[in-house]
Tab-separated table of C-alpha atoms in Angstrom:
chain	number	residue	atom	x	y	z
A	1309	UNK	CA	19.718	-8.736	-18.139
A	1310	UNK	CA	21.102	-12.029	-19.150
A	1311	UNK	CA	24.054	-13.299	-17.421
A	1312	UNK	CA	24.200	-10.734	-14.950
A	1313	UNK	CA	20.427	-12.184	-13.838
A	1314	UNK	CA	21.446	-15.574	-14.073
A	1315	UNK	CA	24.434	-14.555	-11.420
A	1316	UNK	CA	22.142	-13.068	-9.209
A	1317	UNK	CA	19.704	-15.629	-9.106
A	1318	UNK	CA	22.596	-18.038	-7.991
A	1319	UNK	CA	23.542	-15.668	-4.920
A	1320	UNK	CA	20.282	-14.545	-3.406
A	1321	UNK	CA	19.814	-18.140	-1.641
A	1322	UNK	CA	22.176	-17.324	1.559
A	1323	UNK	CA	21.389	-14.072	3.316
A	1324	UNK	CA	23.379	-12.715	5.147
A	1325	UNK	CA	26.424	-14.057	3.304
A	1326	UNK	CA	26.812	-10.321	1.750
A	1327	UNK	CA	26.676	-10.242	-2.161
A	1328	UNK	CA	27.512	-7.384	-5.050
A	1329	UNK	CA	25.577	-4.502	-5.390
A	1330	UNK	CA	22.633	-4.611	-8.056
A	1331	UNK	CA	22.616	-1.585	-10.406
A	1332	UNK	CA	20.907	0.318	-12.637
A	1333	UNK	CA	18.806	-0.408	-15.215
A	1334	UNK	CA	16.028	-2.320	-13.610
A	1335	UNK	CA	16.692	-2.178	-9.820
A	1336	UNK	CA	13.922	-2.513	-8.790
A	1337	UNK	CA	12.730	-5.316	-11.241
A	1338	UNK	CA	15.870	-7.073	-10.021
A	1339	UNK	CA	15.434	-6.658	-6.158
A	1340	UNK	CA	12.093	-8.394	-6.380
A	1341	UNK	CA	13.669	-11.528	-8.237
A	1342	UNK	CA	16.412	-11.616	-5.996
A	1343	UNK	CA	13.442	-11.579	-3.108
A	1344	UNK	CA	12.190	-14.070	-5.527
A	1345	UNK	CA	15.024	-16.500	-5.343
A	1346	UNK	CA	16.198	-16.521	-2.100
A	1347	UNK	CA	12.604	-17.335	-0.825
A	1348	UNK	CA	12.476	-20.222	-3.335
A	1349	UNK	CA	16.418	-21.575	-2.718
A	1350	UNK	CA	15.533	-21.497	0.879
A	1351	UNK	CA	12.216	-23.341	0.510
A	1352	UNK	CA	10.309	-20.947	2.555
A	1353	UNK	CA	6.662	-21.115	2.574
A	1354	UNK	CA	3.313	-19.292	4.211
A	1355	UNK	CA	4.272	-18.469	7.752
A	1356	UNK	CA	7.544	-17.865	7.368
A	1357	UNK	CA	9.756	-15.173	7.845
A	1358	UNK	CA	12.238	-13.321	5.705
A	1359	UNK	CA	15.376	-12.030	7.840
A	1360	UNK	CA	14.735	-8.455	8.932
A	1361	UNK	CA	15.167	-5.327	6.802
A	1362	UNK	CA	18.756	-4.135	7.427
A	1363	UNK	CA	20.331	-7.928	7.452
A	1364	UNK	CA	18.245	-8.416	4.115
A	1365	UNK	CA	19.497	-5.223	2.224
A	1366	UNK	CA	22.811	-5.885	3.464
A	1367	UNK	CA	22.831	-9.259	2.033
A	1368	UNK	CA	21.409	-8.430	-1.340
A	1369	UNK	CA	23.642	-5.325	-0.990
A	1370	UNK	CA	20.885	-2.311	-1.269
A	1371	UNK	CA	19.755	0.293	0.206
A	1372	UNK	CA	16.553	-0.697	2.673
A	1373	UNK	CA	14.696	2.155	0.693
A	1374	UNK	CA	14.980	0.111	-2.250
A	1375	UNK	CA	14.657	-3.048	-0.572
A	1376	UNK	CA	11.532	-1.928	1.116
A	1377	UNK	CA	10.172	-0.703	-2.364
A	1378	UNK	CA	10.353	-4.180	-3.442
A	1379	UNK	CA	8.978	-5.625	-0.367
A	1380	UNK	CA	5.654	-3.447	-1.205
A	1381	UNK	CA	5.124	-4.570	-4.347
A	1382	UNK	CA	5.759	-8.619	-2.953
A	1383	UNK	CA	2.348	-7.254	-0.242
A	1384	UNK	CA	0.661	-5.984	-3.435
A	1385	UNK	CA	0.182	-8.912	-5.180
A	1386	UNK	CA	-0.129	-10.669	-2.061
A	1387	UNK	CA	3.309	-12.793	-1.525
A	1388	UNK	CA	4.320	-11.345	1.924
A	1389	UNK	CA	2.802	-9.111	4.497
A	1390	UNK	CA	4.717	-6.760	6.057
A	1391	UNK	CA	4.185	-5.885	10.300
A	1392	UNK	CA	5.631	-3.052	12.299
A	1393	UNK	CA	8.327	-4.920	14.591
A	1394	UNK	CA	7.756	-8.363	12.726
A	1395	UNK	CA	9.029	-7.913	9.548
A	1396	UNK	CA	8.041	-9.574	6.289
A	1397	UNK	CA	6.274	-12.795	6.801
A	1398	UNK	CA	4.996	-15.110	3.560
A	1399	UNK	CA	1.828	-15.422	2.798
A	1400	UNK	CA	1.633	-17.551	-0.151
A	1401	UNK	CA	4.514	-19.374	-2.027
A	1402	UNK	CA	5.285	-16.775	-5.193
A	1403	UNK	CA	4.657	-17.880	-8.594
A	1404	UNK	CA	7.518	-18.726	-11.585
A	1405	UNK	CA	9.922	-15.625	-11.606
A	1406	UNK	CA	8.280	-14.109	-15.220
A	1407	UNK	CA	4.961	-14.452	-13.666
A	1408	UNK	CA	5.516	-12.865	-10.687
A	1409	UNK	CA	7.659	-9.676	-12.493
A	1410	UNK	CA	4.205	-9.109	-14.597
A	1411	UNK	CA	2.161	-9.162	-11.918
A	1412	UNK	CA	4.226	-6.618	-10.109
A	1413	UNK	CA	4.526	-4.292	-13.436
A	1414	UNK	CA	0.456	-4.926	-14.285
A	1415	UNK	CA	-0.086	-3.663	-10.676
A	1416	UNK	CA	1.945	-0.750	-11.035
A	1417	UNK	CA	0.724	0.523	-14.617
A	1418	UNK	CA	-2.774	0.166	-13.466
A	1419	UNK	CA	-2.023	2.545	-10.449
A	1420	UNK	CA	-2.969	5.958	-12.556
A	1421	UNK	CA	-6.197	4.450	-13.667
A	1422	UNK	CA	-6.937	3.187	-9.931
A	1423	UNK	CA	-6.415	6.449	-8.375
A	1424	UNK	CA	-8.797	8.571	-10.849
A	1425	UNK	CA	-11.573	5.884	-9.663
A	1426	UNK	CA	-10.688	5.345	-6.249
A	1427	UNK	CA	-11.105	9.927	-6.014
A	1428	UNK	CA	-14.263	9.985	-8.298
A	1429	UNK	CA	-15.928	7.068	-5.980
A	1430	UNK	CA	-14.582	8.405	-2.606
A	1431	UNK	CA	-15.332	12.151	-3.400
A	1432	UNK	CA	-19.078	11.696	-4.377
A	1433	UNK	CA	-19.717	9.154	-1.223
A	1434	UNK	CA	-17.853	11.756	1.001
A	1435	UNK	CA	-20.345	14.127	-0.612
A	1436	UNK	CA	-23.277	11.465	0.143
A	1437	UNK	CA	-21.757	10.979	3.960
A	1438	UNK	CA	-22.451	14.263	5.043
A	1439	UNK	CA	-26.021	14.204	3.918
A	1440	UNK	CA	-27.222	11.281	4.550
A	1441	UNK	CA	-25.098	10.122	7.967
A	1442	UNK	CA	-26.475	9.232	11.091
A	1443	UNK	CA	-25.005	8.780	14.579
A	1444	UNK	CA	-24.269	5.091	14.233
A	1445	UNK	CA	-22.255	6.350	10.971
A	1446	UNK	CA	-20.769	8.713	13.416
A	1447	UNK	CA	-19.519	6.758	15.666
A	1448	UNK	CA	-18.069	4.097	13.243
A	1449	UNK	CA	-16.285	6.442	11.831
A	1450	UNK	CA	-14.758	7.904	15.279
A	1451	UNK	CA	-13.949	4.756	15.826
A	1452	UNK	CA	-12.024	3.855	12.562
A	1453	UNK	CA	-9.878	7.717	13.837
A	1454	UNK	CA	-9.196	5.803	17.483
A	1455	UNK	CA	-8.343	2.885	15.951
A	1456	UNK	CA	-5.821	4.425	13.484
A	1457	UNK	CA	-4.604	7.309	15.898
A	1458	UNK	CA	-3.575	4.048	18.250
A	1459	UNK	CA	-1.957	2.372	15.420
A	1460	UNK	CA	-0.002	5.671	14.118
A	1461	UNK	CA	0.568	6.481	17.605
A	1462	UNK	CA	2.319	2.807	18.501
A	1463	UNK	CA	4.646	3.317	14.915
A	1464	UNK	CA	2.201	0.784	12.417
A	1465	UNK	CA	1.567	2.036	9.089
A	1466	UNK	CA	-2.267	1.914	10.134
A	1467	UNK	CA	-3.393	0.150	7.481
A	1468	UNK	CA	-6.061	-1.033	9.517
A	1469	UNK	CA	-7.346	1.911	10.578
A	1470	UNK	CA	-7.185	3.392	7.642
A	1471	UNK	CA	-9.437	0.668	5.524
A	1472	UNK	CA	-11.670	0.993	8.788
A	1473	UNK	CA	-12.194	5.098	8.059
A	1474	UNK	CA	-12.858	4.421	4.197
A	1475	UNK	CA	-15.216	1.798	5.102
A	1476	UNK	CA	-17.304	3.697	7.380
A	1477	UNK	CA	-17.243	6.482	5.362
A	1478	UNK	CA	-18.628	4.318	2.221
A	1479	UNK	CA	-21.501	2.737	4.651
A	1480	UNK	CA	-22.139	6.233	5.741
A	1481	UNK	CA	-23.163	7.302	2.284
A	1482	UNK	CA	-26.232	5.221	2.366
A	1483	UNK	CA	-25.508	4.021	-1.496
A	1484	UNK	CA	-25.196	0.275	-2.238
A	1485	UNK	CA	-24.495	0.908	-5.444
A	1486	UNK	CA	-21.363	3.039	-5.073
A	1487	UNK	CA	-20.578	0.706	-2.047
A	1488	UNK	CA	-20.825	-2.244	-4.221
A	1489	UNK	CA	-18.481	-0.557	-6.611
A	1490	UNK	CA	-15.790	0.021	-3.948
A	1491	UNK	CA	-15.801	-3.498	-2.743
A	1492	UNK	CA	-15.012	-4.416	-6.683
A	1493	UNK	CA	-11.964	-2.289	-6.718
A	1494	UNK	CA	-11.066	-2.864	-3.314
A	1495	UNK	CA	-7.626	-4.657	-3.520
A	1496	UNK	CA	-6.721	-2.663	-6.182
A	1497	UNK	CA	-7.340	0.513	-4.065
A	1498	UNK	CA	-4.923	-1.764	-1.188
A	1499	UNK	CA	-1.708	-1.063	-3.391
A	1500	UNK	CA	-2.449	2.748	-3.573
A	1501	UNK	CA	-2.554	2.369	0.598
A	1502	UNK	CA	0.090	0.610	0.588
A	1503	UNK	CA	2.090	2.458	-1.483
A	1504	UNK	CA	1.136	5.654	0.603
A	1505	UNK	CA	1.657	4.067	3.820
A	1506	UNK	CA	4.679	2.231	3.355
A	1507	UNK	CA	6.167	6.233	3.770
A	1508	UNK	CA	8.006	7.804	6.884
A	1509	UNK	CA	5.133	10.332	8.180
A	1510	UNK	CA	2.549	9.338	5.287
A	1511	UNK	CA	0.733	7.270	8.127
A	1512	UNK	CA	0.307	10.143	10.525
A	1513	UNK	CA	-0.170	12.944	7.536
A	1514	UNK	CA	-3.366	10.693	6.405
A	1515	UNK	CA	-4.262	10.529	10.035
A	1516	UNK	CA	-4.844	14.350	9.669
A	1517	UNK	CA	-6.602	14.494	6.325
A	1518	UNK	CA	-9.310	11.894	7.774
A	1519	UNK	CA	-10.440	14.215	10.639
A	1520	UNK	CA	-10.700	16.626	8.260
A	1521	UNK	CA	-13.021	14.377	5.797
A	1522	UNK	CA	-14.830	13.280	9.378
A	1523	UNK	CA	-15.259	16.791	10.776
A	1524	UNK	CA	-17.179	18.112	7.518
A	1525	UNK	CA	-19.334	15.088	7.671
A	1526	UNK	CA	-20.269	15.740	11.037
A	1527	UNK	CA	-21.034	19.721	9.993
A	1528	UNK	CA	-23.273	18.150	6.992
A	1529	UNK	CA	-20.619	20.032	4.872
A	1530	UNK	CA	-21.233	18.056	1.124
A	1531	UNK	CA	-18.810	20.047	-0.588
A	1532	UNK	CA	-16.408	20.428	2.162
A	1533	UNK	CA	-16.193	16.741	2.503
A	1534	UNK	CA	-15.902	16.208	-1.328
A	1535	UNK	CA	-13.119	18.501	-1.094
A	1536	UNK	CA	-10.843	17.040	1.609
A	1537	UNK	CA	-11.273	13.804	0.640
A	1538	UNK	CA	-10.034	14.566	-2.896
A	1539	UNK	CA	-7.064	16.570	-1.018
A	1540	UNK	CA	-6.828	13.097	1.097
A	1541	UNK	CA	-6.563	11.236	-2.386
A	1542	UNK	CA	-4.418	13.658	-3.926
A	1543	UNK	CA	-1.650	12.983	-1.192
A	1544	UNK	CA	-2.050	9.344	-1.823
A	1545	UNK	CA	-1.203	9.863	-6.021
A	1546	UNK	CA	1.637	12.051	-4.714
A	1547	UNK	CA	3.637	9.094	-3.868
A	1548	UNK	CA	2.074	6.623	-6.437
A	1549	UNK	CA	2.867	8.529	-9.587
A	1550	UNK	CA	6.337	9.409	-7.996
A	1551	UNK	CA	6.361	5.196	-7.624
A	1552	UNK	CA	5.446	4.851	-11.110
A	1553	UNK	CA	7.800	7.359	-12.490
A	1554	UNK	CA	10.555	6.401	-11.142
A	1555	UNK	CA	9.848	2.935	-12.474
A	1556	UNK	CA	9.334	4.451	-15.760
A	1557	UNK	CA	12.743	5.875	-15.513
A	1558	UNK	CA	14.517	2.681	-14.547
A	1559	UNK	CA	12.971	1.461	-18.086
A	1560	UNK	CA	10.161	-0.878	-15.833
């Protein structure tokens, strides 16, 4: 990108001064170092705030589709977390510009690889749920549904709820093998939630799929459980191969 980096870099550091629009190739690469530099130029640190959405993309002169794209991938490798009605707030100070663009392109290549393990785990304890679940399972997992029916219901992605449901469902397959196996790929399978949730309706659509995955457990329905929680996983790769072409496209 040379020069034209080197420019941007200079005026990310005063939002909401407004700046030139970034273009194509590698918008999306270039939104997060602009994120990059203005959190550095204005020596923000954990706990603080970025300015909110609309007065962000305005100053870094984006669309706050794009701009929220970014601001996932900042969450996934754990720079900022982003709050319905709060905004983005830092978590951790980000690393040297390079280092941080790898990160973010290492976590999005992986994303085909995660999503064939996080279905082949998540199917066969779904399948393991509805044989072996008990009431307490039961009612753990009703109470991950309340929990993210509140949160869908109030506007929140439900992220929350929704690593509630998937844990409960994982205890209720009485396996501490497969369980310990989720817990190792746990934050990776955080950026496919992310990534899903982080969509207008996604949070409410995933609502749906998890009574489904919770009513065949209750029947004791293996197969049917195995099967709509690989239909619940499917809608999740939906919008992370769609992420990760679209990358591809912009030459990421």
């Amino acid at each position: 990108m040379g020069s034209a980096a080197g420019s941007s870099r200079r005026r990310a550091a005063v939002p909401p001064a407004p700046v030139s629009r970034l273009t194509r190739p590698r918008l999306y690469e270039q939104i997060v170092a602009e994120l990059h530099s203005h959190i550095r130029a204005q020596g923000l640190g954990p706990g603080d705030r970025l300015p909110a959405e609309r007065e962000l993309a305005q100053a870094l002169g984006v669309s706050r589709a794009s701009l929220a794209q970014a601001l996932v991938a900042l969450e996934v490798v754990g720079v900022v977390q982003v709050r319905h009605g709060e905004g983005a707030t830092i978590l951790e100070s980000p690393a040297e510009g390079d280092v941080l663009l790898r990160a973010v392109r290492e976590h999005q290549d992986s994303l085909p690889d995660i999503i064939d393990a996080r279905s082949a785990l998540e199917a066969k304890l779904a399948w393991l749920a509805a044989e072996r679940r008990t009431d307490e399972d039961l009612r753990a997992i009703d109470d991950a549904l309340e929990l993210m029916r509140r949160q869908v219901e109030s506007g929140d992605r439900a992220l929350e709820g929704d690593r509630a449901f998937h844990e409960a469902v994982t205890r209720a397959g009485h396996s501490a093998v497969l369980a310990r196996l989720m817990a190792e790929i746990g934050e990776l399978i955080l950026e496919t939630r992310i990534e899903s949730l982080s969509q207008p309706g996604r949070p409410r659509d995933s609502l749906e799929k998890h009574r489904l995955i919770a009513d065949a457990i209750r029947r004791q329905d293996a197969t049917g459980a195995a099967m709509a929680m690989t239909d619940h996983i499917d809608l999740v790769s939906d919008v992370a191969f769609a992420r990760h072409a679209e990358t591809e496209a912009e030459g990421i």
